[in-house]
Amino acid sequence: MPVDQLSGGPIARARSAVGTWGVGRGSIRAWRAGAWGAPAAPPEPGRPGPARKDTLLGAFAVALALGIFLVDAFTPLESAVAVLYVVVILIAARGFGPLGVVLTAAICISATAAAYWLMHGLFNGDSALLRCLVSLAAIGLGTVLILQNQRAAERLAEQANLLELTHDSIFVRDRSDIVTFWNRAAEDLYGWRAEEVRGQDIHELLRTVFPVDPASIWDELTRTGRWEGELVQTVRSGRRVTVESRWALQRDARGEPVSVLETNTDISDRKRALEALTESERRYRTIFDTTRVSILQQDWTAVRAALDGLGGQTDIERHLADNPDLVRRLRASITIVDVNAVTLRLAGVPDRSASMRTLDEFLPEEEQTFVRSLLAFARGETFYEGETEIRRRDGSTVPVLFGITFPERPEALGCVLVFAVDITERKEAQEALLAVQAELAHALRVSTLGALTASIAHEVNQPLAAIVTNAEASLRWLARDVPDLDEARAGIARVVASGTRAGEIVARIRTFLTKAPPRPTPVRLCEIIDEAALLIEREILRHEVSLRREIEPRLPPVLGERVMLQQVVINLMVNAVQAMAETRDRPRRLVVRLGRDGAVARVSVIDTGPGLTDEARARVFEPFFTTKRDGMGMGLAICRTTVEAHGGRLWAAGHAGPGTAFHFTLPLPEPEAA
């Protein structure tokens, strides 16, 4: 309740009455009885109840009235004895309502008239008649005044009762801080009853802690008539409470301070909640300002309104695709509420005053992730992340990884948080890694060439020897007395075929060594396996390994780069052959299996070597990890990268027999619709 409301109205008048007449809890309860015969409040402990008090007062009034009547009617006193009936009416007024007072006055008037008639008869004696009239006038005037006083007291009690009904604790204290009034809300808050507090120094009792010097508070109170502030007080249980206190000063007719009406509202819970909120805000602000991640607070309220305006039946994705102007308007409608220091550095902005105002200023013209963010927002998702570029103030762009948190409550859309991380260094590292991998792959192919030289020479020698043999045979067929032209033509055709095969082998070797970018084409894995077997045939024979190929017929081709996939198969087969080099107690068998595994083609290379330990199997694809004494540790890492680049997967596993099995899968083309 504001203090200015206490300066007027019923509470203020009640406050004035409280200060002037000292109306307390008992007075209010006494006046609450109302008219004669109305039920009174329950008696306080140790005190007679209202009904008993009324009975005693009534008996005393009757006895007094009877005594006055006897004196007035049967004694020779020549005085206005009947005037004493005013005392009877005053006593009746303490116990009865207005009706009881009027009836009492009527009885007293009747008794006065009866006493005059008994003593003097009708209109006999001028002095006696004058005394009778004076007595009747006194009784009538006293009754009127008493009734007026009763009505005023009732109004005063009703107004003072408002102090009991309010939820705020209210008490009145004099200039020495001694309590003169204490309402029920004060009892509930502080724990002391009015009888226990009345007459005590309130601020000593409550151990009040003032926000400033009490003398300065009193100076302000006497100067302005009111004071407001927060106090810390101690209740009966010892608990400390914080109250919002409002003081109003009452002055007497001469303008001197008389008493203070103090109204206190317990704000302990509100104070704790406010402190918790302040601490939460401080933590949030500290995180917002000191984190090394870019944070933007955006307002998406306009976006929500625009999407709601499209209607629930609209295909949002198609609508946005058909209306690029709408996308640009939505992007421009998102305002930047706040940014942290990292965002300012990322955007190349010197301070917040020069910060960009809308999302449109942050994003490049052709940025595509904003549409996907809109779709996620329209679907009701609470989080979306992606990778994009932001535009700096100087026009350059910075690659970032970002995440957007969308509040669930529509009224909170003014606080959409966007977190962004500068990934420029990661991008550069990825490009450098790809370049290094390409160099390593090239180096591996060159180093592999040395190991495969003998096999390549053997493979090239085969078509060359076939050319020589077929050419000599053709010459012999032609040198006969009767040349056999058909046989000669067949021999020359075989020469041409063998020459073509030798040229293809040389072309594959050149392609294998080149650094040109790969060109995916339809590739049959069965042909790659056959070619790989021919390329390492000398290695297989040197280590006395038996090769068995299990090829599923009619397997469709896969899309890939032929030389790179051939390198994977060669590497896996060479590793298997070399793993069995020291095997003496069992046959050395190499199985290459090709088949369909659902929607992918699966190639398995299985050997009967010593196998891999669990630790080696977990690390075998790590760069520079090797189980060979002279190995580089890059072959399998590059093979996995190659397979994954083709959309497949490469892994190592055990199998039923001894040794190790390496498997890789490649996606098969989807069957064409009929």
XYZ file of C-alpha atoms in Angstrom:
674
model
C 0.000 0.000 0.000
C 1.662 3.293 -1.020
C 2.125 5.856 1.692
C 0.300 8.577 -0.212
C -2.868 6.489 0.072
C -2.546 6.607 3.839
C -2.865 10.401 3.984
C -6.591 10.375 3.216
C -9.606 8.084 3.158
C -10.931 5.765 5.871
C -7.583 4.223 6.842
C -6.079 7.669 7.341
C -9.028 8.770 9.489
C -8.747 5.528 11.420
C -5.029 6.157 11.816
C -5.849 9.620 13.177
C -8.280 8.118 15.618
C -5.742 5.495 16.645
C -3.143 8.180 17.288
C -5.569 10.528 19.079
C -7.686 8.185 21.179
C -5.437 5.134 21.301
C -8.063 2.803 19.879
C -6.693 -0.698 20.335
C -7.708 -4.255 19.604
C -10.163 -4.343 22.515
C -11.861 -1.071 21.471
C -12.395 -2.285 17.924
C -13.891 -5.539 19.153
C -16.142 -3.653 21.574
C -17.593 -1.418 18.849
C -17.945 -4.414 16.545
C -20.978 -5.505 18.571
C -23.050 -2.877 16.676
C -26.691 -2.376 17.618
C -28.309 -3.539 20.809
C -28.565 -7.302 20.893
C -26.049 -7.965 18.059
C -23.564 -10.815 18.679
C -20.269 -9.619 20.099
C -16.780 -10.898 19.474
C -15.564 -13.805 21.644
C -14.080 -12.718 24.972
C -10.347 -12.485 25.412
C -8.808 -14.912 27.943
C -9.109 -13.735 31.548
C -11.707 -11.064 30.765
C -15.529 -11.143 31.194
C -17.439 -11.663 27.974
C -19.651 -8.978 26.362
C -22.896 -10.662 27.504
C -21.746 -10.698 31.122
C -20.582 -7.088 30.878
C -23.958 -6.032 29.419
C -25.774 -7.784 32.248
C -23.677 -6.089 34.909
C -24.016 -2.670 33.270
C -27.772 -3.169 32.847
C -28.182 -4.141 36.477
C -26.139 -1.174 37.643
C -28.110 1.229 35.411
C -31.435 -0.144 36.704
C -30.278 0.185 40.317
C -29.016 3.711 39.740
C -32.224 4.747 37.930
C -34.328 3.274 40.740
C -32.284 5.167 43.336
C -32.629 8.433 41.447
C -36.383 7.876 41.102
C -36.826 7.211 44.815
C -34.805 10.259 45.755
C -36.608 12.453 43.241
C -40.116 11.165 44.042
C -40.074 10.693 47.826
C -37.599 13.162 49.298
C -38.183 16.900 49.888
C -34.992 17.882 48.041
C -35.684 20.940 45.916
C -33.103 20.352 43.180
C -32.981 18.897 39.701
C -32.196 15.357 40.885
C -33.546 13.917 37.617
C -30.544 15.360 35.788
C -28.636 12.351 37.170
C -30.591 10.188 34.707
C -27.999 11.351 32.116
C -25.488 9.161 34.007
C -27.857 6.200 33.599
C -28.043 6.831 29.856
C -24.219 7.086 29.677
C -23.926 3.737 31.460
C -26.489 2.206 29.089
C -24.557 3.541 26.109
C -21.528 1.487 27.213
C -23.475 -1.738 27.039
C -26.266 -1.208 24.490
C -26.694 0.023 20.967
C -28.719 3.039 19.781
C -32.044 1.303 20.356
C -31.114 0.468 23.944
C -30.046 4.077 24.539
C -33.352 5.422 23.188
C -35.380 3.003 25.343
C -33.305 3.895 28.390
C -33.831 7.616 27.711
C -37.582 7.055 27.324
C -37.703 5.235 30.677
C -35.707 8.014 32.343
C -38.032 10.686 30.926
C -41.048 8.701 32.114
C -39.502 8.291 35.555
C -38.817 12.052 35.767
C -42.402 12.897 34.807
C -43.757 10.305 37.231
C -41.659 11.655 40.119
C -42.845 15.212 39.436
C -46.502 14.094 39.386
C -46.132 12.123 42.599
C -44.508 15.020 44.435
C -46.260 18.071 42.974
C -49.218 16.996 40.930
C -49.952 18.490 37.518
C -48.452 21.936 36.957
C -48.263 22.717 40.650
C -45.350 24.900 41.620
C -43.446 26.979 39.204
C -39.973 26.151 40.574
C -40.618 22.369 40.601
C -41.946 22.520 37.047
C -38.861 24.448 35.959
C -36.560 21.845 37.575
C -38.523 19.083 35.811
C -38.213 20.789 32.460
C -34.456 21.342 32.990
C -34.049 17.641 33.828
C -36.056 16.560 30.752
C -34.000 18.909 28.539
C -30.753 17.521 29.989
C -31.928 13.930 29.436
C -32.986 14.669 25.831
C -29.856 16.642 24.940
C -27.612 14.030 26.580
C -29.373 11.261 24.637
C -28.878 13.085 21.331
C -25.194 13.690 22.067
C -24.688 10.099 23.176
C -26.340 8.765 19.993
C -24.161 11.018 17.848
C -21.077 9.868 19.727
C -22.104 6.239 19.230
C -22.527 6.722 15.473
C -19.144 8.488 15.273
C -17.514 5.727 17.306
C -19.047 3.054 15.078
C -17.725 4.758 11.965
C -14.364 5.088 13.664
C -14.382 1.395 14.600
C -15.282 0.364 11.034
C -12.457 2.473 9.665
C -10.016 1.200 12.260
C -11.134 -2.356 11.498
C -9.669 -1.960 8.009
C -6.265 -2.012 9.683
C -7.132 -5.499 10.926
C -8.256 -6.719 7.521
C -5.189 -5.679 5.528
C -2.527 -8.282 4.733
C 0.259 -5.815 5.501
C 1.568 -5.619 9.047
C 0.604 -2.228 10.494
C 1.518 -0.792 13.860
C 1.452 2.652 15.419
C 4.284 3.939 17.593
C 4.861 7.227 19.345
C 7.898 9.465 19.048
C 9.820 7.171 21.410
C 9.070 4.120 19.178
C 6.693 2.708 21.819
C 3.939 0.612 20.237
C 0.364 1.783 20.735
C -1.370 -0.310 18.067
C -0.491 -3.713 16.539
C -2.731 -5.354 13.900
C -3.366 -9.035 13.237
C -1.084 -9.142 10.166
C 1.759 -7.909 12.389
C 1.025 -10.774 14.777
C 1.205 -13.239 11.898
C 4.457 -11.812 10.520
C 6.430 -11.200 13.705
C 4.902 -13.810 16.038
C 4.085 -11.499 19.000
C 0.522 -10.752 20.094
C -0.645 -7.171 20.493
C -0.740 -7.448 24.318
C 2.904 -8.593 24.334
C 4.150 -5.795 22.092
C 2.125 -2.816 23.295
C 4.297 -0.494 25.389
C 7.648 -1.835 24.056
C 10.302 -0.173 21.886
C 9.503 -1.799 18.565
C 12.881 -1.419 16.884
C 14.699 -2.843 19.897
C 12.271 -5.751 19.960
C 12.666 -6.462 16.241
C 16.399 -5.615 16.177
C 15.774 -3.497 13.102
C 18.678 -2.925 10.705
C 18.227 0.403 8.931
C 19.572 1.102 5.436
C 20.900 4.488 6.582
C 21.339 6.406 9.817
C 17.978 6.487 11.714
C 18.479 10.204 12.396
C 18.466 10.972 8.674
C 15.301 8.873 8.280
C 13.595 10.880 11.039
C 14.718 14.130 9.391
C 13.132 13.091 6.108
C 9.987 11.900 7.900
C 9.519 15.211 9.729
C 10.287 17.186 6.570
C 8.021 15.334 4.117
C 5.640 13.447 6.418
C 6.569 10.044 4.952
C 9.468 7.662 4.345
C 9.905 4.471 2.341
C 12.703 1.927 2.357
C 13.783 -1.631 3.127
C 14.431 -2.845 6.672
C 15.864 -6.090 8.005
C 14.089 -7.298 11.138
C 14.062 -10.363 13.387
C 10.825 -12.216 14.131
C 10.046 -14.116 17.323
C 11.505 -17.399 15.994
C 14.829 -15.713 15.298
C 14.372 -15.702 11.517
C 15.540 -12.598 9.692
C 13.064 -11.018 7.289
C 13.377 -8.190 4.801
C 10.384 -5.862 4.745
C 9.350 -3.016 2.509
C 8.524 -0.326 5.076
C 6.352 2.778 4.626
C 6.110 5.366 7.398
C 3.485 8.112 7.726
C 3.781 10.852 10.364
C 0.779 12.171 12.332
C 0.918 15.690 13.795
C -1.239 17.352 16.431
C -3.164 20.618 16.064
C 0.005 22.601 16.678
C 1.915 20.677 13.976
C 4.055 18.727 16.441
C 4.829 15.036 15.606
C 2.616 12.721 17.646
C 2.882 9.212 16.256
C 4.055 7.180 13.256
C 1.981 4.688 11.295
C 4.369 2.015 9.972
C 3.245 -0.424 7.272
C 5.569 -3.357 6.500
C 5.361 -5.940 3.728
C 7.481 -9.082 3.894
C 9.573 -9.219 0.700
C 12.082 -11.860 1.836
C 11.028 -14.390 -0.808
C 10.862 -11.718 -3.488
C 14.274 -10.439 -2.378
C 15.801 -13.909 -2.597
C 14.206 -14.484 -5.994
C 15.511 -11.136 -7.202
C 18.990 -11.900 -5.899
C 18.912 -15.316 -7.596
C 17.742 -13.688 -10.823
C 20.451 -11.050 -10.564
C 23.094 -13.697 -9.947
C 21.806 -15.735 -12.884
C 21.890 -12.662 -15.092
C 25.429 -11.896 -13.904
C 26.589 -15.433 -14.702
C 24.895 -15.316 -18.095
C 26.482 -11.953 -18.869
C 29.900 -13.203 -17.770
C 29.597 -16.267 -20.005
C 28.236 -14.134 -22.836
C 31.079 -11.621 -22.665
C 34.056 -13.847 -21.797
C 33.491 -17.034 -23.788
C 35.754 -17.620 -26.774
C 32.772 -18.612 -28.904
C 30.911 -16.028 -30.952
C 27.398 -15.444 -29.536
C 24.631 -13.402 -31.136
C 21.241 -12.695 -29.577
C 18.661 -12.339 -32.338
C 14.979 -11.405 -32.491
C 12.886 -13.805 -34.625
C 9.488 -12.400 -33.657
C 8.842 -10.983 -37.138
C 9.756 -14.338 -38.707
C 7.213 -16.135 -36.511
C 4.504 -13.653 -37.499
C 5.350 -13.987 -41.205
C 5.298 -17.813 -41.104
C 2.013 -17.833 -39.178
C 0.572 -15.593 -41.865
C 1.258 -18.238 -44.519
C -1.259 -20.648 -42.998
C -0.792 -24.180 -41.731
C -1.646 -25.821 -45.073
C 1.214 -24.194 -47.006
C 4.209 -26.290 -48.041
C 6.805 -24.006 -46.407
C 9.798 -25.525 -48.199
C 8.274 -25.191 -51.661
C 6.865 -21.751 -50.842
C 10.299 -20.473 -49.803
C 11.889 -22.005 -52.906
C 9.312 -20.274 -55.137
C 9.596 -16.911 -53.342
C 13.249 -15.872 -52.930
C 12.129 -12.302 -52.202
C 10.306 -13.580 -49.098
C 13.499 -15.266 -47.913
C 15.411 -12.005 -48.313
C 12.726 -10.093 -46.409
C 12.728 -12.619 -43.587
C 16.493 -12.484 -43.352
C 16.388 -8.683 -43.199
C 13.628 -8.799 -40.517
C 15.849 -10.638 -38.014
C 17.438 -7.995 -35.820
C 20.655 -8.392 -33.842
C 19.851 -7.605 -30.201
C 23.311 -8.158 -28.726
C 26.724 -9.591 -29.612
C 29.781 -10.461 -27.577
C 33.374 -9.337 -28.102
C 34.311 -12.444 -30.106
C 31.554 -11.674 -32.606
C 32.817 -8.114 -32.993
C 36.326 -9.387 -33.781
C 34.946 -12.039 -36.121
C 32.892 -9.473 -38.048
C 35.676 -6.889 -38.065
C 33.577 -4.346 -36.129
C 35.359 -2.015 -33.655
C 32.591 -1.785 -31.008
C 28.923 -2.491 -30.330
C 27.847 0.961 -31.467
C 29.106 0.159 -34.968
C 27.776 -3.412 -34.911
C 25.637 -4.790 -37.697
C 21.911 -4.403 -37.046
C 20.276 -7.228 -39.016
C 21.172 -10.785 -39.974
C 21.190 -9.729 -43.617
C 24.334 -7.690 -42.967
C 26.132 -10.762 -41.593
C 25.394 -13.248 -44.371
C 26.684 -13.342 -47.963
C 24.140 -12.792 -50.717
C 23.906 -16.434 -51.856
C 24.113 -18.057 -48.396
C 21.984 -21.250 -48.369
C 21.866 -22.439 -44.748
C 19.433 -19.685 -43.735
C 16.613 -21.419 -45.633
C 17.349 -24.682 -43.824
C 17.329 -22.780 -40.519
C 13.905 -21.347 -41.432
C 12.580 -24.831 -42.196
C 13.867 -26.170 -38.871
C 12.212 -23.215 -37.099
C 8.923 -23.786 -38.971
C 8.967 -27.487 -37.986
C 9.201 -26.499 -34.324
C 12.745 -27.767 -33.771
C 14.587 -26.213 -30.836
C 18.100 -26.503 -32.267
C 19.727 -26.330 -35.668
C 23.392 -26.449 -36.594
C 25.300 -26.136 -39.815
C 28.326 -24.723 -41.578
C 28.327 -21.430 -43.438
C 30.253 -18.222 -44.036
C 29.670 -14.804 -42.512
C 30.475 -11.493 -44.122
C 32.914 -9.164 -42.403
C 32.600 -5.397 -42.427
C 35.373 -5.161 -45.086
C 33.489 -7.542 -47.425
C 35.631 -10.649 -46.831
C 34.062 -13.886 -45.568
C 34.913 -16.204 -42.680
C 33.870 -19.892 -42.557
C 32.034 -20.770 -39.316
C 30.345 -23.708 -37.659
C 27.136 -22.440 -36.037
C 24.244 -23.591 -33.879
C 20.876 -21.864 -33.286
C 18.684 -22.430 -30.216
C 14.997 -21.644 -30.734
C 12.917 -21.022 -27.547
C 9.818 -23.161 -27.129
C 7.709 -20.221 -25.913
C 6.653 -17.751 -28.657
C 7.033 -14.783 -26.321
C 10.743 -15.630 -25.905
C 11.607 -15.349 -29.606
C 13.342 -12.067 -28.866
C 16.165 -14.135 -27.337
C 17.240 -16.566 -30.056
C 20.890 -17.408 -29.353
C 23.313 -18.217 -32.175
C 26.711 -19.730 -31.365
C 29.417 -19.601 -34.025
C 33.005 -20.909 -34.150
C 35.602 -19.676 -36.628
C 36.799 -22.760 -38.556
C 39.244 -20.978 -40.859
C 42.191 -22.846 -39.351
C 40.325 -26.142 -39.533
C 39.524 -25.556 -43.179
C 43.155 -24.756 -43.912
C 44.249 -27.831 -41.968
C 41.802 -30.021 -43.919
C 43.090 -28.698 -47.219
C 46.668 -29.225 -46.070
C 45.803 -32.751 -44.924
C 44.209 -33.588 -48.257
C 47.279 -32.274 -50.043
C 49.570 -34.343 -47.805
C 47.406 -37.424 -48.322
C 47.588 -36.930 -52.083
C 51.376 -36.612 -51.854
C 51.604 -39.687 -49.650
C 49.344 -41.652 -51.968
C 51.530 -40.674 -54.875
C 54.645 -41.601 -52.921
C 53.091 -44.936 -52.010
C 52.260 -45.651 -55.633
C 55.824 -44.847 -56.652
C 57.270 -46.975 -53.863
C 54.868 -49.768 -54.749
C 56.158 -49.607 -58.307
C 59.561 -50.815 -57.135
C 58.022 -53.820 -55.432
C 55.894 -54.580 -58.495
C 58.587 -54.031 -61.156
C 59.354 -57.738 -61.497
C 55.667 -58.617 -61.772
C 55.106 -55.845 -64.310
C 58.120 -56.973 -66.326
C 56.817 -60.526 -66.189
C 53.376 -59.417 -67.330
C 54.825 -57.321 -70.174
C 57.158 -60.163 -71.166
C 54.197 -62.489 -71.597
C 52.591 -60.519 -74.449
C 56.024 -59.830 -75.946
C 56.894 -63.539 -75.930
C 53.476 -64.308 -77.400
C 54.114 -61.726 -80.135
C 57.450 -63.331 -81.016
C 56.050 -66.858 -80.928
C 53.011 -66.016 -83.028
C 55.130 -64.031 -85.503
C 57.581 -66.938 -85.966
C 54.714 -69.368 -86.401
C 53.114 -67.098 -88.978
C 56.403 -66.931 -90.900
C 56.649 -70.717 -90.910
C 53.107 -71.018 -92.212
C 53.986 -68.580 -94.963
C 57.313 -70.302 -95.764
C 55.701 -73.609 -96.763
C 55.649 -74.689 -100.320
C 51.955 -74.078 -100.169
C 51.526 -71.202 -97.683
C 48.737 -71.732 -95.153
C 47.263 -68.261 -95.279
C 44.490 -68.944 -92.759
C 46.916 -70.046 -90.071
C 49.212 -67.132 -90.903
C 46.308 -64.656 -90.559
C 45.299 -66.219 -87.223
C 48.870 -65.927 -85.954
C 49.139 -62.291 -87.036
C 45.783 -61.529 -85.286
C 47.188 -63.015 -82.085
C 50.264 -60.794 -82.526
C 48.034 -57.711 -82.785
C 46.037 -58.777 -79.687
C 49.182 -59.354 -77.657
C 50.547 -55.948 -78.703
C 47.309 -54.236 -77.702
C 47.409 -55.937 -74.298
C 51.003 -54.793 -73.763
C 49.962 -51.221 -74.602
C 47.083 -51.366 -72.084
C 49.460 -52.595 -69.375
C 51.800 -49.671 -70.019
C 48.879 -47.208 -70.037
C 47.630 -48.544 -66.675
C 51.108 -48.179 -65.202
C 51.286 -44.571 -66.364
C 47.820 -43.841 -64.985
C 48.773 -45.484 -61.721
C 51.734 -43.118 -61.337
C 50.049 -39.917 -62.478
C 48.827 -37.167 -60.051
C 45.838 -36.249 -62.209
C 42.497 -35.902 -60.323
C 40.364 -39.075 -60.294
C 37.484 -39.478 -62.747
C 34.809 -41.857 -61.488
C 33.511 -44.270 -64.129
C 31.557 -47.541 -64.016
C 34.035 -50.210 -62.880
C 33.625 -53.969 -62.643
C 35.259 -55.196 -59.478
C 35.830 -58.660 -60.916
C 38.092 -57.155 -63.605
C 39.994 -55.139 -60.988
C 40.584 -58.315 -58.951
C 41.813 -60.194 -62.040
C 44.158 -57.363 -63.009
C 45.469 -57.085 -59.434
C 46.148 -60.824 -59.400
C 48.181 -60.522 -62.627
C 50.157 -57.535 -61.271
C 51.250 -59.373 -58.102
C 51.498 -62.828 -59.694
C 55.287 -62.884 -59.270
C 54.910 -61.972 -55.557
C 52.381 -64.776 -55.146
C 54.641 -67.317 -56.811
C 57.733 -66.193 -54.881
C 56.028 -66.754 -51.532
C 54.402 -70.010 -52.683
C 50.869 -68.782 -52.035
C 47.833 -70.379 -53.617
C 45.240 -67.873 -54.823
C 41.539 -68.671 -54.998
C 38.998 -66.203 -56.360
C 35.304 -66.539 -55.455
C 33.436 -64.146 -57.729
C 29.638 -63.767 -57.798
C 28.574 -63.682 -61.463
C 26.472 -60.893 -62.980
C 27.391 -58.386 -60.293
C 26.690 -54.857 -61.640
C 29.559 -52.357 -61.902
C 30.229 -49.748 -59.234
C 31.003 -46.087 -59.813
C 34.616 -45.236 -58.969
C 38.153 -44.444 -60.103
C 39.663 -47.610 -61.520
C 43.315 -47.088 -60.636
C 42.537 -46.044 -57.016
C 40.298 -49.069 -56.415
C 42.906 -51.302 -58.021
C 45.470 -49.860 -55.619
C 43.224 -50.819 -52.658
C 42.911 -54.438 -53.874
C 46.649 -54.699 -54.634
C 47.589 -53.303 -51.221
C 45.296 -55.714 -49.375
C 46.528 -58.707 -51.421
C 50.218 -57.787 -51.041
C 49.760 -57.344 -47.283
C 48.098 -60.771 -47.092
C 50.893 -62.441 -49.111
C 53.608 -60.804 -46.993
C 51.783 -61.723 -43.760
C 52.019 -65.417 -44.758
C 55.749 -65.210 -45.637
C 56.816 -66.732 -42.317
C 54.033 -69.325 -42.143
C 55.466 -72.885 -42.099
C 52.963 -75.065 -40.247
C 49.995 -74.696 -42.580
C 49.268 -74.040 -46.257
C 49.506 -70.474 -47.462
C 46.165 -69.701 -49.022
C 44.858 -66.344 -50.227
C 41.119 -66.074 -50.882
C 39.645 -63.036 -52.650
C 35.846 -63.064 -52.447
C 33.426 -60.736 -54.291
C 29.669 -60.757 -53.739
C 26.542 -58.765 -53.056
C 25.728 -57.734 -49.467
C 22.341 -56.026 -49.653
C 22.712 -52.714 -51.489
C 26.528 -52.860 -51.562
C 29.237 -54.938 -53.194
C 31.549 -56.593 -50.666
C 35.170 -57.572 -51.311
C 36.963 -59.796 -48.787
C 40.698 -60.591 -48.765
C 41.392 -63.542 -46.424
C 44.790 -65.035 -45.554
C 46.070 -67.884 -43.351
C 48.851 -65.878 -41.704
C 49.480 -65.261 -37.991
C 46.595 -62.797 -37.738
C 46.325 -59.497 -35.797
C 46.166 -58.890 -32.059
C 43.182 -56.984 -30.674
C 45.367 -53.890 -30.158
C 46.776 -54.091 -33.691
C 43.289 -54.598 -35.171
C 42.076 -51.447 -33.345
C 44.988 -49.344 -34.669
C 45.766 -50.931 -38.013
C 44.177 -48.060 -39.972
C 45.972 -45.292 -38.039
C 48.586 -43.384 -40.081
C 52.185 -44.560 -39.493
C 51.103 -47.653 -37.539
C 52.562 -50.849 -39.003
C 53.329 -54.453 -37.992
C 56.055 -54.816 -40.642
C 59.728 -54.217 -39.906
C 60.176 -52.161 -43.094
C 56.614 -50.806 -43.485
C 55.611 -47.135 -43.736
C 52.267 -47.512 -41.979
C 50.386 -45.477 -44.609
C 49.018 -48.092 -46.985
C 45.918 -49.129 -45.024
C 45.200 -45.544 -43.912
C 45.168 -44.420 -47.551
C 43.092 -47.458 -48.527
C 40.434 -46.574 -45.944
C 40.396 -42.943 -47.118
C 40.013 -44.111 -50.730
C 37.136 -46.495 -49.902
C 35.318 -43.893 -47.784
C 35.741 -41.344 -50.575
C 33.820 -43.799 -52.775
C 31.011 -44.006 -50.189
C 32.114 -47.357 -48.785
C 33.665 -48.817 -45.633
C 36.892 -50.762 -44.908
C 37.517 -52.833 -41.777
C 39.519 -55.799 -40.436
C 38.025 -58.813 -38.667
C 38.834 -62.338 -37.667
C 37.272 -65.383 -39.326
C 36.691 -69.069 -38.690
C 40.223 -70.176 -39.653
C 43.651 -68.762 -38.861
C 44.798 -65.435 -40.252
C 43.001 -62.139 -40.889
C 40.184 -60.992 -43.155
C 39.970 -57.459 -44.574
C 36.588 -56.404 -45.985
C 35.468 -53.341 -47.883
C 32.121 -52.411 -49.369
C 31.116 -50.091 -52.197
C 27.566 -48.935 -52.992
C 25.852 -50.576 -55.947
C 23.801 -48.474 -58.353
C 20.066 -48.406 -57.681
C 18.065 -50.556 -60.126
C 16.276 -48.556 -62.775
C 12.504 -48.326 -62.473
C 10.602 -50.480 -64.923
